[in-house]
């Protein structure tokens, strides 16, 4: 098993080896560029970047001369000569149509190295109820948190659910850089990180970069703290750009909406795309579930997609959908539909055999 760069026959150039050695102590205690230049750290970034993608041609090509390719990348980063390559673009239509911009494998290695390095630094500053693209903070945790908050309230209290208009495409680079610089002292590392935003217009992120997920968390963390610390909202959950405040009178809800709307416009240059104000007893459609105090179901679109996958016999899709529905009241319905489908296939098989 390969554990570090010595196992793949990489020897650092003398000047780079000396600087890396002298920097060892410093990057253990602060976040700086030297860590990302280190061959062992780049190798770990390579392992992260290739995970679940071993059959890709680009990865195979890079691995044919792995040691030399990593060494070249290390030197470019150290000399601050590194630039990301041209992205590959494609469109996805589910859950909604979006343009995805995919980096080259070489650039993915750099991104994963940075991400592995700075994730914990930023994660420690996020509020507890910020979910999505965080370790152990997925849709199921967010959904359960919502239901727990609902159960603390009476059904006649209100919730406010908000969504940011075209969030990733409207992130201001200057504001983002300021938020990153508050945590990272080394401007060289910040410069490197900012190479992975959409540099053409000074606004927007490439959806498809792993660092874009972290950028999305960092950018709205300022709003999270405003809602929690200034507005003193106890029951608040955010999942990426979809967030909900629970347990208020109707008058309080409208005042909270007004204050948040002003804040994100003035401080983040964002605006709402939609919002919903309703009594808790009416339930909420949030993070893929229709949730009430006593029960929750997957969304109707998910049930429709489940029926289509069942008819086409897409086992992997069915397995994923059942996993999503496991802790909801929809699981029994979905299991019964699978049983009915299996029985129908068995009857059809028996009839064919008689013929």
Short mmCIF file of N, CA and C in Angstrom, two decimals, residues 125-210:
data_model
loop_
_atom_site.label_atom_id
_atom_site.label_comp_id
_atom_site.label_asym_id
_atom_site.label_seq_id
_atom_site.Cartn_x
_atom_site.Cartn_y
_atom_site.Cartn_z
N UNK A 125 -16.23 27.57 12.46
CA UNK A 125 -16.87 28.89 12.59
C UNK A 125 -18.33 28.87 12.16
N UNK A 126 -18.80 27.77 11.56
CA UNK A 126 -20.17 27.72 11.09
C UNK A 126 -21.13 27.48 12.25
N UNK A 127 -22.35 28.01 12.14
CA UNK A 127 -23.35 27.77 13.17
C UNK A 127 -23.76 26.30 13.13
N UNK A 128 -24.27 25.80 14.24
CA UNK A 128 -24.60 24.38 14.35
C UNK A 128 -25.59 23.93 13.29
N UNK A 129 -26.59 24.76 13.01
CA UNK A 129 -27.66 24.34 12.11
C UNK A 129 -27.49 24.81 10.68
N UNK A 130 -26.24 24.88 10.23
CA UNK A 130 -25.93 25.04 8.81
C UNK A 130 -25.65 23.65 8.26
N UNK A 131 -26.43 23.24 7.26
CA UNK A 131 -26.33 21.88 6.72
C UNK A 131 -26.03 21.93 5.21
N UNK A 132 -25.68 20.76 4.67
CA UNK A 132 -25.38 20.66 3.25
C UNK A 132 -23.91 20.88 3.00
N UNK A 133 -23.24 19.91 2.34
CA UNK A 133 -21.81 20.00 2.01
C UNK A 133 -20.95 20.08 3.26
N UNK A 134 -21.46 19.58 4.39
CA UNK A 134 -20.67 19.50 5.63
C UNK A 134 -20.66 18.05 6.09
N UNK A 135 -19.59 17.67 6.76
CA UNK A 135 -19.48 16.30 7.26
C UNK A 135 -20.57 16.03 8.29
N UNK A 136 -21.32 14.94 8.10
CA UNK A 136 -22.40 14.52 9.00
C UNK A 136 -23.49 15.58 9.12
N UNK A 137 -23.68 16.36 8.07
CA UNK A 137 -24.71 17.40 8.08
C UNK A 137 -25.52 17.35 6.79
N UNK A 138 -26.09 16.17 6.50
CA UNK A 138 -26.83 15.99 5.26
C UNK A 138 -28.32 16.26 5.40
N UNK A 139 -29.08 15.83 4.40
CA UNK A 139 -30.52 16.13 4.36
C UNK A 139 -31.28 15.47 5.50
N UNK A 140 -30.90 14.25 5.87
CA UNK A 140 -31.62 13.56 6.94
C UNK A 140 -31.46 14.29 8.27
N UNK A 141 -30.25 14.77 8.55
CA UNK A 141 -30.02 15.51 9.79
C UNK A 141 -30.82 16.82 9.79
N UNK A 142 -30.82 17.52 8.65
CA UNK A 142 -31.55 18.78 8.55
C UNK A 142 -33.06 18.55 8.70
N UNK A 143 -33.55 17.48 8.06
CA UNK A 143 -34.98 17.16 8.13
C UNK A 143 -35.41 16.81 9.56
N UNK A 144 -34.57 16.02 10.24
CA UNK A 144 -34.90 15.64 11.61
C UNK A 144 -34.87 16.85 12.54
N UNK A 145 -33.92 17.76 12.29
CA UNK A 145 -33.82 18.97 13.10
C UNK A 145 -35.08 19.81 12.93
N UNK A 146 -35.57 19.92 11.70
CA UNK A 146 -36.80 20.66 11.43
C UNK A 146 -37.97 20.07 12.21
N UNK A 147 -38.11 18.76 12.15
CA UNK A 147 -39.22 18.11 12.86
C UNK A 147 -39.09 18.29 14.37
N UNK A 148 -37.88 18.23 14.88
CA UNK A 148 -37.66 18.46 16.32
C UNK A 148 -38.10 19.88 16.70
N UNK A 149 -37.74 20.86 15.87
CA UNK A 149 -38.15 22.25 16.14
C UNK A 149 -39.66 22.40 16.07
N UNK A 150 -40.30 21.75 15.09
CA UNK A 150 -41.75 21.82 14.96
C UNK A 150 -42.44 21.28 16.22
N UNK A 151 -41.90 20.22 16.75
CA UNK A 151 -42.51 19.58 17.92
C UNK A 151 -42.37 20.44 19.18
N UNK A 152 -41.44 21.38 19.17
CA UNK A 152 -41.29 22.30 20.29
C UNK A 152 -42.33 23.42 20.26
N UNK A 153 -43.01 23.56 19.13
CA UNK A 153 -43.95 24.67 18.93
C UNK A 153 -45.39 24.15 18.88
N UNK A 154 -46.34 25.06 19.02
CA UNK A 154 -47.74 24.66 18.78
C UNK A 154 -48.06 24.85 17.31
N UNK A 155 -49.06 24.19 16.85
CA UNK A 155 -49.37 24.18 15.42
C UNK A 155 -49.81 25.51 14.86
N UNK A 156 -50.21 26.46 15.73
CA UNK A 156 -50.70 27.74 15.25
C UNK A 156 -49.58 28.77 15.08
N UNK A 157 -48.36 28.44 15.51
CA UNK A 157 -47.23 29.33 15.26
C UNK A 157 -46.81 29.21 13.79
N UNK A 158 -46.05 30.18 13.33
CA UNK A 158 -45.70 30.26 11.92
C UNK A 158 -44.21 29.95 11.68
N UNK A 159 -43.92 29.57 10.45
CA UNK A 159 -42.53 29.46 10.01
C UNK A 159 -42.34 30.31 8.76
N UNK A 160 -41.09 30.68 8.53
CA UNK A 160 -40.70 31.44 7.34
C UNK A 160 -39.65 30.63 6.60
N UNK A 161 -39.93 30.29 5.35
CA UNK A 161 -38.97 29.53 4.53
C UNK A 161 -38.53 30.40 3.36
N UNK A 162 -37.21 30.49 3.15
CA UNK A 162 -36.64 31.41 2.17
C UNK A 162 -35.66 30.69 1.26
N UNK A 163 -35.51 31.23 0.06
CA UNK A 163 -34.57 30.67 -0.91
C UNK A 163 -33.87 31.83 -1.61
N UNK A 164 -32.54 31.70 -1.81
CA UNK A 164 -31.76 32.75 -2.46
C UNK A 164 -31.83 32.60 -3.98
N UNK A 165 -32.03 33.70 -4.66
CA UNK A 165 -32.11 33.68 -6.13
C UNK A 165 -30.73 33.39 -6.74
N UNK A 166 -30.65 32.32 -7.55
CA UNK A 166 -29.43 31.96 -8.28
C UNK A 166 -28.19 32.11 -7.41
N UNK A 167 -28.19 31.46 -6.28
CA UNK A 167 -27.19 31.72 -5.25
C UNK A 167 -25.75 31.61 -5.74
N UNK A 168 -25.36 30.44 -6.22
CA UNK A 168 -23.96 30.23 -6.60
C UNK A 168 -23.50 31.17 -7.72
N UNK A 169 -24.43 31.58 -8.55
CA UNK A 169 -24.07 32.42 -9.70
C UNK A 169 -24.00 33.91 -9.33
N UNK A 170 -24.34 34.25 -8.06
CA UNK A 170 -24.38 35.66 -7.67
C UNK A 170 -23.43 35.97 -6.51
N UNK A 171 -22.58 35.04 -6.18
CA UNK A 171 -21.63 35.28 -5.08
C UNK A 171 -20.57 36.27 -5.52
N UNK A 172 -20.43 37.34 -4.76
CA UNK A 172 -19.48 38.41 -5.07
C UNK A 172 -18.08 38.00 -4.61
N UNK A 173 -17.10 38.06 -5.50
CA UNK A 173 -15.75 37.58 -5.20
C UNK A 173 -15.04 38.42 -4.15
N UNK A 174 -15.29 39.72 -4.16
CA UNK A 174 -14.64 40.60 -3.18
C UNK A 174 -15.12 40.27 -1.77
N UNK A 175 -16.43 40.07 -1.63
CA UNK A 175 -17.01 39.72 -0.32
C UNK A 175 -16.52 38.34 0.11
N UNK A 176 -16.47 37.41 -0.84
CA UNK A 176 -15.99 36.06 -0.53
C UNK A 176 -14.53 36.09 -0.09
N UNK A 177 -13.72 36.82 -0.83
CA UNK A 177 -12.29 36.89 -0.49
C UNK A 177 -12.09 37.48 0.91
N UNK A 178 -12.86 38.49 1.23
CA UNK A 178 -12.76 39.10 2.56
C UNK A 178 -13.06 38.08 3.65
N UNK A 179 -14.10 37.25 3.42
CA UNK A 179 -14.46 36.22 4.41
C UNK A 179 -13.37 35.17 4.55
N UNK A 180 -12.73 34.81 3.43
CA UNK A 180 -11.65 33.83 3.46
C UNK A 180 -10.41 34.41 4.16
N UNK A 181 -10.10 35.66 3.85
CA UNK A 181 -8.91 36.30 4.41
C UNK A 181 -9.01 36.48 5.92
N UNK A 182 -10.22 36.52 6.45
CA UNK A 182 -10.40 36.64 7.90
C UNK A 182 -9.88 35.40 8.62
N UNK A 183 -9.81 34.28 7.91
CA UNK A 183 -9.35 33.03 8.51
C UNK A 183 -7.94 32.64 8.08
N UNK A 184 -7.53 33.09 6.89
CA UNK A 184 -6.23 32.69 6.34
C UNK A 184 -5.35 33.92 6.21
N UNK A 185 -4.20 33.91 6.89
CA UNK A 185 -3.30 35.06 6.88
C UNK A 185 -2.45 35.14 5.61
N UNK A 186 -2.12 33.98 5.05
CA UNK A 186 -1.20 33.93 3.92
C UNK A 186 -1.94 34.34 2.64
N UNK A 187 -1.62 35.52 2.11
CA UNK A 187 -2.28 36.02 0.91
C UNK A 187 -2.00 35.13 -0.30
N UNK A 188 -0.86 34.45 -0.30
CA UNK A 188 -0.53 33.55 -1.42
C UNK A 188 -1.52 32.40 -1.48
N UNK A 189 -1.89 31.87 -0.31
CA UNK A 189 -2.86 30.79 -0.27
C UNK A 189 -4.25 31.30 -0.66
N UNK A 190 -4.60 32.49 -0.20
CA UNK A 190 -5.88 33.08 -0.59
C UNK A 190 -5.93 33.32 -2.09
N UNK A 191 -4.82 33.80 -2.66
CA UNK A 191 -4.76 34.00 -4.12
C UNK A 191 -5.00 32.68 -4.86
N UNK A 192 -4.38 31.62 -4.36
CA UNK A 192 -4.56 30.30 -4.98
C UNK A 192 -6.01 29.85 -4.90
N UNK A 193 -6.60 30.00 -3.74
CA UNK A 193 -8.00 29.59 -3.54
C UNK A 193 -8.92 30.35 -4.49
N UNK A 194 -8.66 31.63 -4.65
CA UNK A 194 -9.54 32.46 -5.48
C UNK A 194 -9.38 32.20 -6.98
N UNK A 195 -8.39 31.39 -7.36
CA UNK A 195 -8.29 30.99 -8.77
C UNK A 195 -9.45 30.10 -9.19
N UNK A 196 -10.16 29.53 -8.20
CA UNK A 196 -11.22 28.58 -8.51
C UNK A 196 -12.61 29.18 -8.46
N UNK A 197 -12.69 30.50 -8.59
CA UNK A 197 -13.98 31.16 -8.78
C UNK A 197 -14.08 31.56 -10.25
N UNK A 198 -15.26 31.98 -10.66
CA UNK A 198 -15.47 32.41 -12.04
C UNK A 198 -14.88 33.81 -12.20
N UNK A 199 -13.62 33.87 -12.61
CA UNK A 199 -12.86 35.13 -12.57
C UNK A 199 -13.28 36.13 -13.65
N UNK A 200 -14.06 35.74 -14.61
CA UNK A 200 -14.37 36.61 -15.75
C UNK A 200 -15.12 37.87 -15.33
N UNK A 201 -16.12 37.74 -14.46
CA UNK A 201 -17.00 38.87 -14.15
C UNK A 201 -16.91 39.36 -12.71
N UNK A 202 -16.08 38.74 -11.89
CA UNK A 202 -16.01 39.14 -10.50
C UNK A 202 -17.20 38.71 -9.68
N UNK A 203 -18.00 37.82 -10.25
CA UNK A 203 -19.19 37.35 -9.56
C UNK A 203 -19.52 35.94 -10.04
N UNK A 204 -19.96 35.09 -9.12
CA UNK A 204 -20.40 33.74 -9.49
C UNK A 204 -19.34 32.68 -9.26
N UNK A 205 -19.80 31.46 -9.04
CA UNK A 205 -18.93 30.32 -8.84
C UNK A 205 -19.17 29.26 -9.90
N UNK A 206 -18.18 28.40 -10.10
CA UNK A 206 -18.33 27.26 -10.98
C UNK A 206 -19.00 26.13 -10.20
N UNK A 207 -20.23 25.79 -10.55
CA UNK A 207 -20.92 24.68 -9.90
C UNK A 207 -20.32 23.39 -10.45
N UNK A 208 -19.66 22.63 -9.61
CA UNK A 208 -18.93 21.44 -10.03
C UNK A 208 -17.59 21.35 -9.34
N UNK A 209 -17.09 22.49 -8.85
CA UNK A 209 -15.86 22.50 -8.06
C UNK A 209 -16.15 22.11 -6.62
N UNK A 210 -15.31 21.27 -6.03
CA UNK A 210 -15.50 20.93 -4.62
C UNK A 210 -15.30 22.17 -3.74
#
